[in-house]
PDB file of C-alpha atoms (C1' of nucleotides) in Angstrom:
ATOM      1  CA  MET A   1      76.451 128.192 115.841  1.00  0.00           C
ATOM      2  CA  THR A   2      79.489 130.414 115.436  1.00  0.00           C
ATOM      3  CA  GLU A   3      78.790 132.081 118.735  1.00  0.00           C
ATOM      4  CA  GLU A   4      78.515 128.692 120.310  1.00  0.00           C
ATOM      5  CA  ASN A   5      81.768 127.674 118.704  1.00  0.00           C
ATOM      6  CA  LYS A   6      83.391 130.799 120.038  1.00  0.00           C
ATOM      7  CA  LYS A   7      82.067 130.080 123.517  1.00  0.00           C
ATOM      8  CA  LEU A   8      83.333 126.546 123.318  1.00  0.00           C
ATOM      9  CA  SER A   9      86.713 127.717 122.112  1.00  0.00           C
ATOM     10  CA  GLU A  10      86.958 130.166 124.992  1.00  0.00           C
ATOM     11  CA  LEU A  11      85.840 127.513 127.427  1.00  0.00           C
ATOM     12  CA  LEU A  12      88.389 125.099 126.098  1.00  0.00           C
ATOM     13  CA  SER A  13      91.112 127.720 126.040  1.00  0.00           C
ATOM     14  CA  ALA A  14      90.466 128.496 129.678  1.00  0.00           C
ATOM     15  CA  MET A  15      90.428 124.831 130.516  1.00  0.00           C
ATOM     16  CA  TYR A  16      93.583 124.205 128.587  1.00  0.00           C
ATOM     17  CA  THR A  17      95.290 127.124 130.272  1.00  0.00           C
ATOM     18  CA  ASN A  18      94.515 125.537 133.609  1.00  0.00           C
ATOM     19  CA  TYR A  19      95.685 122.222 132.294  1.00  0.00           C
ATOM     20  CA  SER A  20      98.978 123.540 130.996  1.00  0.00           C
ATOM     21  CA  THR A  21      99.513 125.557 134.151  1.00  0.00           C
ATOM     22  CA  LEU A  22      99.098 122.412 136.156  1.00  0.00           C
ATOM     23  CA  ARG A  23     101.420 120.545 133.819  1.00  0.00           C
ATOM     24  CA  SER A  24     104.015 123.256 134.079  1.00  0.00           C
ATOM     25  CA  GLN A  25     103.814 123.195 137.827  1.00  0.00           C
ATOM     26  CA  PHE A  26     104.200 119.459 137.717  1.00  0.00           C
ATOM     27  CA  PHE A  27     107.282 119.609 135.531  1.00  0.00           C
ATOM     28  CA  ASP A  28     108.698 122.416 137.592  1.00  0.00           C
ATOM     29  CA  PHE A  29     108.206 120.169 140.564  1.00  0.00           C
ATOM     30  CA  MET A  30     109.843 117.244 138.864  1.00  0.00           C
ATOM     31  CA  SER A  31     112.764 119.281 137.607  1.00  0.00           C
ATOM     32  CA  THR A  32     113.740 120.431 141.086  1.00  0.00           C
ATOM     33  CA  SER A  33     115.525 118.190 143.510  1.00  0.00           C
ATOM     34  CA  PRO A  34     113.469 116.714 146.371  1.00  0.00           C
ATOM     35  CA  LYS A  35     115.102 119.140 148.789  1.00  0.00           C
ATOM     36  CA  GLU A  36     114.116 122.124 146.691  1.00  0.00           C
ATOM     37  CA  ARG A  37     110.571 120.947 146.118  1.00  0.00           C
ATOM     38  CA  GLY A  38     109.343 123.260 148.798  1.00  0.00           C
ATOM     39  CA  SER A  39     109.712 126.273 146.511  1.00  0.00           C
ATOM     40  CA  ILE A  40     108.874 126.524 142.866  1.00  0.00           C
ATOM     41  CA  SER A  41     111.388 128.431 140.822  1.00  0.00           C
ATOM     42  CA  PRO A  42     109.737 131.646 139.658  1.00  0.00           C
ATOM     43  CA  SER A  43     112.230 132.125 136.863  1.00  0.00           C
ATOM     44  CA  ARG A  44     110.689 129.378 134.781  1.00  0.00           C
ATOM     45  CA  LYS A  45     108.571 130.794 132.039  1.00  0.00           C
ATOM     46  CA  ARG A  46     105.450 129.145 130.906  1.00  0.00           C
ATOM     47  CA  LYS A  47     104.079 129.241 127.457  1.00  0.00           C
ATOM     48  CA  SER A  48     100.600 128.041 126.765  1.00  0.00           C
ATOM     49  CA  GLU A  49     100.213 128.379 123.064  1.00  0.00           C
ATOM     50  CA  SER A  50      97.083 126.656 122.011  1.00  0.00           C
ATOM     51  CA  LEU A  51      96.164 125.276 118.654  1.00  0.00           C
ATOM     52  CA  GLU A  52      92.475 124.809 118.654  1.00  0.00           C
ATOM     53  CA  THR A  53      90.673 122.297 116.566  1.00  0.00           C
ATOM     54  CA  VAL A  54      86.968 122.392 116.005  1.00  0.00           C
ATOM     55  CA  GLY A  55      85.166 119.669 114.150  1.00  0.00           C
ATOM     56  CA  PHE A  56      82.028 119.749 112.063  1.00  0.00           C
ATOM     57  CA  THR A  57      79.921 117.095 110.488  1.00  0.00           C
ATOM     58  CA  ASP A  58      77.217 117.049 107.892  1.00  0.00           C
ATOM     59  CA  LYS A  59      73.504 117.144 108.538  1.00  0.00           C
ATOM     60  CA  THR A  60      73.303 113.405 108.849  1.00  0.00           C
ATOM     61  CA  TYR A  61      75.197 113.801 112.119  1.00  0.00           C
ATOM     62  CA  GLU A  62      77.368 110.848 111.355  1.00  0.00           C
ATOM     63  CA  ARG A  63      80.125 110.074 113.760  1.00  0.00           C
ATOM     64  CA  THR A  64      83.496 111.114 112.428  1.00  0.00           C
ATOM     65  CA  ASP A  65      85.036 108.092 113.988  1.00  0.00           C
ATOM     66  CA  SER A  66      88.608 108.823 113.102  1.00  0.00           C
ATOM     67  CA  PHE A  67      88.362 112.116 114.912  1.00  0.00           C
ATOM     68  CA  SER A  68      85.972 111.465 117.721  1.00  0.00           C
ATOM     69  CA  ASN A  69      86.869 111.310 121.367  1.00  0.00           C
ATOM     70  CA  ARG A  70      90.489 111.104 120.505  1.00  0.00           C
ATOM     71  CA  VAL A  71      93.086 111.880 123.075  1.00  0.00           C
ATOM     72  CA  GLU A  72      96.607 111.928 121.796  1.00  0.00           C
ATOM     73  CA  SER A  73      99.292 112.089 124.381  1.00  0.00           C
ATOM     74  CA  PRO A  74     102.826 112.249 123.144  1.00  0.00           C
ATOM     75  CA  SER A  75     105.570 111.765 125.654  1.00  0.00           C
ATOM     76  CA  SER A  76     105.148 114.313 128.371  1.00  0.00           C
ATOM     77  CA  GLU A  77     108.782 115.304 128.001  1.00  0.00           C
ATOM     78  CA  ASP A  78     108.195 116.149 124.369  1.00  0.00           C
ATOM     79  CA  SER A  79     105.075 118.155 124.906  1.00  0.00           C
ATOM     80  CA  CYS A  80     106.630 120.004 127.762  1.00  0.00           C
ATOM     81  CA  LYS A  81     109.640 120.929 125.689  1.00  0.00           C
ATOM     82  CA  ARG A  82     107.508 122.016 122.784  1.00  0.00           C
ATOM     83  CA  LEU A  83     105.255 124.062 124.975  1.00  0.00           C
ATOM     84  CA  ARG A  84     108.234 126.127 125.871  1.00  0.00           C
ATOM     85  CA  GLU A  85     109.919 126.259 122.486  1.00  0.00           C
ATOM     86  CA  ASP A  86     107.113 126.751 119.991  1.00  0.00           C
ATOM     87  CA  PRO A  87     106.819 130.248 118.538  1.00  0.00           C
ATOM     88  CA  LYS A  88     103.199 131.167 117.902  1.00  0.00           C
ATOM     89  CA  PRO A  89     101.578 129.599 114.895  1.00  0.00           C
ATOM     90  CA  ARG A  90      98.106 130.956 115.551  1.00  0.00           C
ATOM     91  CA  SER A  91      96.124 128.397 113.623  1.00  0.00           C
ATOM     92  CA  MET A  92      92.930 126.463 114.012  1.00  0.00           C
ATOM     93  CA  LYS A  93      91.849 123.245 112.415  1.00  0.00           C
ATOM     94  CA  VAL A  94      88.309 122.428 111.448  1.00  0.00           C
ATOM     95  CA  TYR A  95      87.097 119.016 110.415  1.00  0.00           C
ATOM     96  CA  VAL A  96      84.097 118.901 108.118  1.00  0.00           C
ATOM     97  CA  LYS A  97      82.349 115.720 107.244  1.00  0.00           C
ATOM     98  CA  THR A  98      81.265 115.750 103.604  1.00  0.00           C
ATOM     99  CA  ASP A  99      80.241 113.461 100.844  1.00  0.00           C
ATOM    100  CA  PRO A 100      83.469 111.909  99.484  1.00  0.00           C
ATOM    101  CA  SER A 101      82.100 112.327  95.966  1.00  0.00           C
ATOM    102  CA  ASP A 102      81.864 116.074  96.518  1.00  0.00           C
ATOM    103  CA  SER A 103      85.154 117.468  95.260  1.00  0.00           C
ATOM    104  CA  SER A 104      84.370 121.130  95.857  1.00  0.00           C
ATOM    105  CA  LEU A 105      86.693 121.553  98.865  1.00  0.00           C
ATOM    106  CA  VAL A 106      84.286 124.172 100.188  1.00  0.00           C
ATOM    107  CA  VAL A 107      83.921 124.616 103.926  1.00  0.00           C
ATOM    108  CA  LYS A 108      80.941 126.764 104.879  1.00  0.00           C
ATOM    109  CA  ASP A 109      81.871 128.792 107.926  1.00  0.00           C
ATOM    110  CA  GLY A 110      79.929 131.965 107.251  1.00  0.00           C
ATOM    111  CA  PHE A 111      82.895 133.987 106.043  1.00  0.00           C
ATOM    112  CA  GLN A 112      83.529 134.941 102.450  1.00  0.00           C
ATOM    113  CA  TRP A 113      86.573 133.269 100.974  1.00  0.00           C
ATOM    114  CA  ARG A 114      88.395 133.699  97.716  1.00  0.00           C
ATOM    115  CA  LYS A 115      90.364 130.803  96.385  1.00  0.00           C
ATOM    116  CA  TYR A 116      93.826 131.809  95.260  1.00  0.00           C
ATOM    117  CA  GLY A 117      95.536 128.540  94.662  1.00  0.00           C
ATOM    118  CA  GLN A 118      95.440 124.784  94.688  1.00  0.00           C
ATOM    119  CA  LYS A 119      98.260 122.325  95.063  1.00  0.00           C
ATOM    120  CA  VAL A 120      98.805 118.631  95.302  1.00  0.00           C
ATOM    121  CA  THR A 121     101.022 117.973  98.272  1.00  0.00           C
ATOM    122  CA  ARG A 122     103.345 115.102  98.893  1.00  0.00           C
ATOM    123  CA  ASP A 123     101.809 113.745 102.055  1.00  0.00           C
ATOM    124  CA  ASN A 124      98.258 113.641 100.752  1.00  0.00           C
ATOM    125  CA  PRO A 125      96.985 112.545  97.316  1.00  0.00           C
ATOM    126  CA  SER A 126      94.080 114.982  97.584  1.00  0.00           C
ATOM    127  CA  PRO A 127      94.707 118.533  96.370  1.00  0.00           C
ATOM    128  CA  ARG A 128      94.978 121.326  98.913  1.00  0.00           C
ATOM    129  CA  ALA A 129      93.041 124.527  98.250  1.00  0.00           C
ATOM    130  CA  TYR A 130      94.183 127.943  99.487  1.00  0.00           C
ATOM    131  CA  PHE A 131      91.661 130.611 100.435  1.00  0.00           C
ATOM    132  CA  ARG A 132      91.865 134.206 101.591  1.00  0.00           C
ATOM    133  CA  CYS A 133      89.172 136.082 103.445  1.00  0.00           C
ATOM    134  CA  SER A 134      87.520 138.300 100.858  1.00  0.00           C
ATOM    135  CA  PHE A 135      85.140 140.108 103.175  1.00  0.00           C
ATOM    136  CA  ALA A 136      87.728 142.720 104.151  1.00  0.00           C
ATOM    137  CA  PRO A 137      90.652 143.415 101.810  1.00  0.00           C
ATOM    138  CA  SER A 138      92.952 143.927 104.763  1.00  0.00           C
ATOM    139  CA  CYS A 139      91.879 140.780 106.559  1.00  0.00           C
ATOM    140  CA  PRO A 140      94.990 138.609 107.003  1.00  0.00           C
ATOM    141  CA  VAL A 141      93.135 135.353 107.548  1.00  0.00           C
ATOM    142  CA  LYS A 142      93.986 132.462 105.290  1.00  0.00           C
ATOM    143  CA  LYS A 143      92.486 129.046 105.065  1.00  0.00           C
ATOM    144  CA  LYS A 144      93.777 125.784 103.681  1.00  0.00           C
ATOM    145  CA  VAL A 145      91.345 123.011 102.853  1.00  0.00           C
ATOM    146  CA  GLN A 146      92.358 119.453 102.114  1.00  0.00           C
ATOM    147  CA  ARG A 147      90.733 116.073 102.374  1.00  0.00           C
ATOM    148  CA  SER A 148      91.954 114.027 105.264  1.00  0.00           C
ATOM    149  CA  ALA A 149      94.426 111.376 104.189  1.00  0.00           C
ATOM    150  CA  GLU A 150      92.913 109.012 106.745  1.00  0.00           C
ATOM    151  CA  ASP A 151      89.269 109.560 105.926  1.00  0.00           C
ATOM    152  CA  ARG A 152      88.531 110.995 102.523  1.00  0.00           C
ATOM    153  CA  SER A 153      85.014 111.919 103.566  1.00  0.00           C
ATOM    154  CA  VAL A 154      86.460 114.469 105.979  1.00  0.00           C
ATOM    155  CA  LEU A 155      87.687 117.879 104.916  1.00  0.00           C
ATOM    156  CA  VAL A 156      90.410 119.436 107.031  1.00  0.00           C
ATOM    157  CA  ALA A 157      90.354 123.234 107.009  1.00  0.00           C
ATOM    158  CA  THR A 158      93.294 125.019 108.583  1.00  0.00           C
ATOM    159  CA  TYR A 159      92.731 128.652 109.509  1.00  0.00           C
ATOM    160  CA  GLU A 160      95.664 131.005 109.971  1.00  0.00           C
ATOM    161  CA  GLY A 161      95.427 134.390 111.607  1.00  0.00           C
ATOM    162  CA  GLU A 162      92.454 136.203 113.025  1.00  0.00           C
ATOM    163  CA  HIS A 163      89.735 138.153 111.311  1.00  0.00           C
ATOM    164  CA  ASN A 164      90.144 141.893 111.813  1.00  0.00           C
ATOM    165  CA  HIS A 165      86.471 142.497 111.126  1.00  0.00           C
ATOM    166  CA  GLY A 166      83.126 141.337 112.388  1.00  0.00           C
ATOM    167  CA  HIS A 167      81.237 138.437 111.027  1.00  0.00           C
ATOM    168  CA  PRO A 168      79.742 139.225 107.598  1.00  0.00           C
ATOM    169  CA  SER A 169      76.343 137.800 108.469  1.00  0.00           C
ATOM    170  CA  GLN A 170      75.242 136.181 111.654  1.00  0.00           C
ATOM    171  CA  ASN A 171      72.113 134.939 109.932  1.00  0.00           C
ATOM    172  CA  GLU A 172      74.188 133.208 107.367  1.00  0.00           C
ATOM    173  CA  VAL A 173      76.061 131.481 110.108  1.00  0.00           C
ATOM    174  CA  ALA A 174      73.044 130.667 112.156  1.00  0.00           C
ATOM    175  CA  HIS A 175      71.013 129.295 109.294  1.00  0.00           C
ATOM    176  CA  GLY A 176      73.027 129.099 106.119  1.00  0.00           C
ATOM    177  CA  SER A 177      75.810 126.951 107.393  1.00  0.00           C
ATOM    178  CA  CYS A 178      73.476 124.619 109.141  1.00  0.00           C
ATOM    179  CA  ARG A 179      71.326 124.369 106.095  1.00  0.00           C
ATOM    180  CA  ASN A 180      74.395 123.539 104.134  1.00  0.00           C
ATOM    181  CA  GLY A 181      75.289 120.856 106.573  1.00  0.00           C
ATOM    182  CA  SER A 182      78.123 122.115 108.752  1.00  0.00           C
ATOM    183  CA  VAL A 183      77.231 121.180 112.281  1.00  0.00           C
ATOM    184  CA  PRO A 184      79.901 120.866 114.946  1.00  0.00           C
ATOM    185  CA  CYS A 185      80.488 117.286 115.929  1.00  0.00           C
ATOM    186  CA  SER A 186      83.750 117.441 117.759  1.00  0.00           C
ATOM    187  CA  VAL A 187      85.956 119.941 119.473  1.00  0.00           C
ATOM    188  CA  SER A 188      89.580 119.413 120.174  1.00  0.00           C
ATOM    189  CA  ILE A 189      92.467 121.300 121.629  1.00  0.00           C
ATOM    190  CA  ASN A 190      95.965 120.771 120.444  1.00  0.00           C
ATOM    191  CA  SER A 191      98.963 122.637 121.657  1.00  0.00           C
ATOM    192  CA  SER A 192     101.569 120.673 119.789  1.00  0.00           C
ATOM    193  CA  GLY A 193     101.451 118.473 122.818  1.00  0.00           C
ATOM    194  CA  PRO A 194      98.388 116.464 123.664  1.00  0.00           C
ATOM    195  CA  THR A 195      95.383 116.671 121.425  1.00  0.00           C
ATOM    196  CA  ILE A 196      92.061 116.406 123.152  1.00  0.00           C
ATOM    197  CA  THR A 197      89.082 115.843 120.907  1.00  0.00           C
ATOM    198  CA  LEU A 198      85.561 115.962 122.205  1.00  0.00           C
ATOM    199  CA  ASP A 199      82.855 114.226 120.243  1.00  0.00           C
ATOM    200  CA  LEU A 200      79.757 116.404 120.291  1.00  0.00           C
ATOM    201  CA  THR A 201      77.701 113.942 118.306  1.00  0.00           C
ATOM    202  CA  LYS A 202      77.418 111.704 121.311  1.00  0.00           C
ATOM    203  CA  GLN A 203      74.014 111.884 122.908  1.00  0.00           C
ATOM    204  CA  GLY A 204      72.866 113.323 119.587  1.00  0.00           C
ATOM    205  CA  LEU A 205      73.767 116.782 120.787  1.00  0.00           C
ATOM    206  CA  ALA A 206      74.790 118.144 117.450  1.00  0.00           C
ATOM    207  CA  SER A 207      71.243 118.064 116.222  1.00  0.00           C
ATOM    208  CA  ARG A 208      69.757 119.622 119.308  1.00  0.00           C
ATOM    209  CA  ASP A 209      69.853 122.814 121.224  1.00  0.00           C
ATOM    210  CA  MET A 210      73.519 123.560 121.721  1.00  0.00           C
ATOM    211  CA  GLU A 211      72.807 126.317 124.201  1.00  0.00           C
ATOM    212  CA  SER A 212      70.719 124.286 126.575  1.00  0.00           C
ATOM    213  CA  PRO A 213      71.975 123.862 130.133  1.00  0.00           C
ATOM    214  CA  GLU A 214      71.981 120.150 129.495  1.00  0.00           C
ATOM    215  CA  PHE A 215      74.337 120.599 126.587  1.00  0.00           C
ATOM    216  CA  GLN A 216      76.644 122.842 128.587  1.00  0.00           C
ATOM    217  CA  ARG A 217      76.706 120.331 131.425  1.00  0.00           C
ATOM    218  CA  LEU A 218      77.406 117.404 129.121  1.00  0.00           C
ATOM    219  CA  LEU A 219      80.081 119.395 127.350  1.00  0.00           C
ATOM    220  CA  VAL A 220      81.863 120.088 130.599  1.00  0.00           C
ATOM    221  CA  GLU A 221      81.470 116.461 131.625  1.00  0.00           C
ATOM    222  CA  GLN A 222      82.922 115.280 128.358  1.00  0.00           C
ATOM    223  CA  MET A 223      85.809 117.691 128.566  1.00  0.00           C
ATOM    224  CA  ALA A 224      86.503 116.617 132.105  1.00  0.00           C
ATOM    225  CA  SER A 225      86.337 112.968 131.148  1.00  0.00           C
ATOM    226  CA  SER A 226      88.683 113.524 128.210  1.00  0.00           C
ATOM    227  CA  LEU A 227      91.139 115.243 130.484  1.00  0.00           C
ATOM    228  CA  THR A 228      90.986 112.582 133.127  1.00  0.00           C
ATOM    229  CA  LYS A 229      91.462 109.890 130.494  1.00  0.00           C
ATOM    230  CA  ASP A 230      94.825 111.407 129.717  1.00  0.00           C
ATOM    231  CA  PRO A 231      97.296 109.426 131.829  1.00  0.00           C
ATOM    232  CA  ASN A 232      99.771 112.284 131.735  1.00  0.00           C
ATOM    233  CA  PHE A 233      97.191 114.646 133.117  1.00  0.00           C
ATOM    234  CA  THR A 234      96.131 112.356 135.922  1.00  0.00           C
ATOM    235  CA  ALA A 235      99.729 111.578 136.772  1.00  0.00           C
ATOM    236  CA  ALA A 236     100.542 115.282 136.880  1.00  0.00           C
ATOM    237  CA  LEU A 237      97.495 115.957 138.990  1.00  0.00           C
ATOM    238  CA  VAL A 238      98.285 113.206 141.459  1.00  0.00           C
ATOM    239  CA  THR A 239     101.883 114.296 141.802  1.00  0.00           C
ATOM    240  CA  ALA A 240     101.015 117.944 142.177  1.00  0.00           C
ATOM    241  CA  ILE A 241      98.393 117.273 144.790  1.00  0.00           C
ATOM    242  CA  SER A 242     100.499 114.798 146.747  1.00  0.00           C
ATOM    243  CA  GLY A 243     103.399 117.214 146.558  1.00  0.00           C
ATOM    244  CA  ARG A 244     101.283 119.925 148.104  1.00  0.00           C
ATOM    245  CA  ILE A 245     100.027 117.610 150.782  1.00  0.00           C
ATOM    246  CA  LEU A 246     103.544 116.542 151.701  1.00  0.00           C
ATOM    247  CA  GLN A 247     104.653 120.130 151.626  1.00  0.00           C
ATOM    248  CA  HIS A 248     101.921 121.197 154.026  1.00  0.00           C
ATOM    249  CA  PRO A 249     101.294 118.235 156.318  1.00  0.00           C
ATOM    250  CA  PRO A 250      98.159 118.433 158.429  1.00  0.00           C
ATOM    251  CA  ALA A 251      98.793 120.059 161.821  1.00  0.00           C
TER     252      ALA A 251
ATOM    253  C1'  DC B   1      81.434 144.781  85.212  1.00  0.00           C
ATOM    254  C1'  DG B   2      82.874 142.779  89.290  1.00  0.00           C
ATOM    255  C1'  DC B   3      83.973 138.832  91.544  1.00  0.00           C
ATOM    256  C1'  DC B   4      84.960 134.279  91.381  1.00  0.00           C
ATOM    257  C1'  DT B   5      87.667 129.787  90.142  1.00  0.00           C
ATOM    258  C1'  DT B   6      91.215 127.537  87.581  1.00  0.00           C
ATOM    259  C1'  DT B   7      95.851 126.545  86.673  1.00  0.00           C
ATOM    260  C1'  DG B   8     100.599 126.941  85.211  1.00  0.00           C
ATOM    261  C1'  DA B   9     104.399 129.856  86.504  1.00  0.00           C
ATOM    262  C1'  DC B  10     107.054 131.696  89.901  1.00  0.00           C
ATOM    263  C1'  DC B  11     109.313 132.303  94.455  1.00  0.00           C
ATOM    264  C1'  DG B  12     111.625 131.277  98.681  1.00  0.00           C
ATOM    265  C1'  DG B  13     112.969 128.037 102.250  1.00  0.00           C
ATOM    266  C1'  DC B  14     115.270 123.934 103.147  1.00  0.00           C
ATOM    267  C1'  DG B  15     118.044 119.765 102.767  1.00  0.00           C
ATOM    268  C1'  DC B  16     121.693 117.564 100.378  1.00  0.00           C
TER     269       DC B  16
ATOM    270  C1'  DG C   1     124.536 125.375  93.778  1.00  0.00           C
ATOM    271  C1'  DC C   2     120.743 122.514  92.844  1.00  0.00           C
ATOM    272  C1'  DG C   3     116.443 120.328  93.195  1.00  0.00           C
ATOM    273  C1'  DC C   4     112.312 119.595  95.803  1.00  0.00           C
ATOM    274  C1'  DC C   5     108.251 121.293  97.758  1.00  0.00           C
ATOM    275  C1'  DG C   6     104.765 124.281  99.783  1.00  0.00           C
ATOM    276  C1'  DG C   7     102.799 128.588  99.089  1.00  0.00           C
ATOM    277  C1'  DT C   8     101.514 132.540  96.155  1.00  0.00           C
ATOM    278  C1'  DC C   9     100.777 135.154  91.881  1.00  0.00           C
ATOM    279  C1'  DA C  10      98.324 136.438  88.002  1.00  0.00           C
ATOM    280  C1'  DA C  11      96.279 135.718  83.448  1.00  0.00           C
ATOM    281  C1'  DA C  12      92.335 133.733  81.443  1.00  0.00           C
ATOM    282  C1'  DG C  13      87.830 132.503  81.441  1.00  0.00           C
ATOM    283  C1'  DG C  14      83.087 131.737  83.711  1.00  0.00           C
ATOM    284  C1'  DC C  15      79.055 133.482  85.887  1.00  0.00           C
ATOM    285  C1'  DG C  16      75.342 136.463  87.614  1.00  0.00           C
TER     286       DG C  16
END
DNA sequence: CGCCTTTGACCGGCGC
DNA sequence: GCGCCGGTCAAAGGCG
């Protein structure tokens, strides 16, 4: 499951890179005067910092409705600006559907975590738990777990940093986590601009073979459909393509 | 005994 | 400078 998650993350990262490249080209286009549109300024720097979000659900494979198939598109100006300004908060969010009566704040992801603090924050009545990776003493990864303010049956785990060691136990991931009920149900990309969330529980995929060609195909289809549902993306695409066509009229 | 959670204290950044 | 707030520390106690 972790491997699959990694694959999906890579897939999405690649896709998002393409997406942000296209966006950047679009904004570069728009920021130049019509006369200058023939040449794109090479001095513009692009930054495609991605904040990935991967969702999980419990073994009942319930839809996490508040998080499924969600496409958030802030004003394109905003996201464009932030894409260029943001430093590099390398973090990842994971949504885990749990029983609301379960107050353990434990997210099974296969790694060993040591809790080092808990706080009640202002924006959310539920306490936030702080964890450190205890598998390797030097591992800088931290994790914050807090119930979603919107849906108290959903745990939101925020990972910071990257593990500087291998996975403690692939078997644990492959079987333990699943047994304990953490099955991916949605995947989303967020780069402080648009958030694209893919619901993997559709077509009942979460409970089936995630490596099957059918799954891969449906995943790509769903990603593509999420992208094309984003009006900013389609607008950027249309403009970029039409710009190219006008730039190179048929002979 | 080692590792874990709990929990109040402490610290540093930030806004006023 | 002060208070608020999020994040971290560390002592105490539990558990296998």
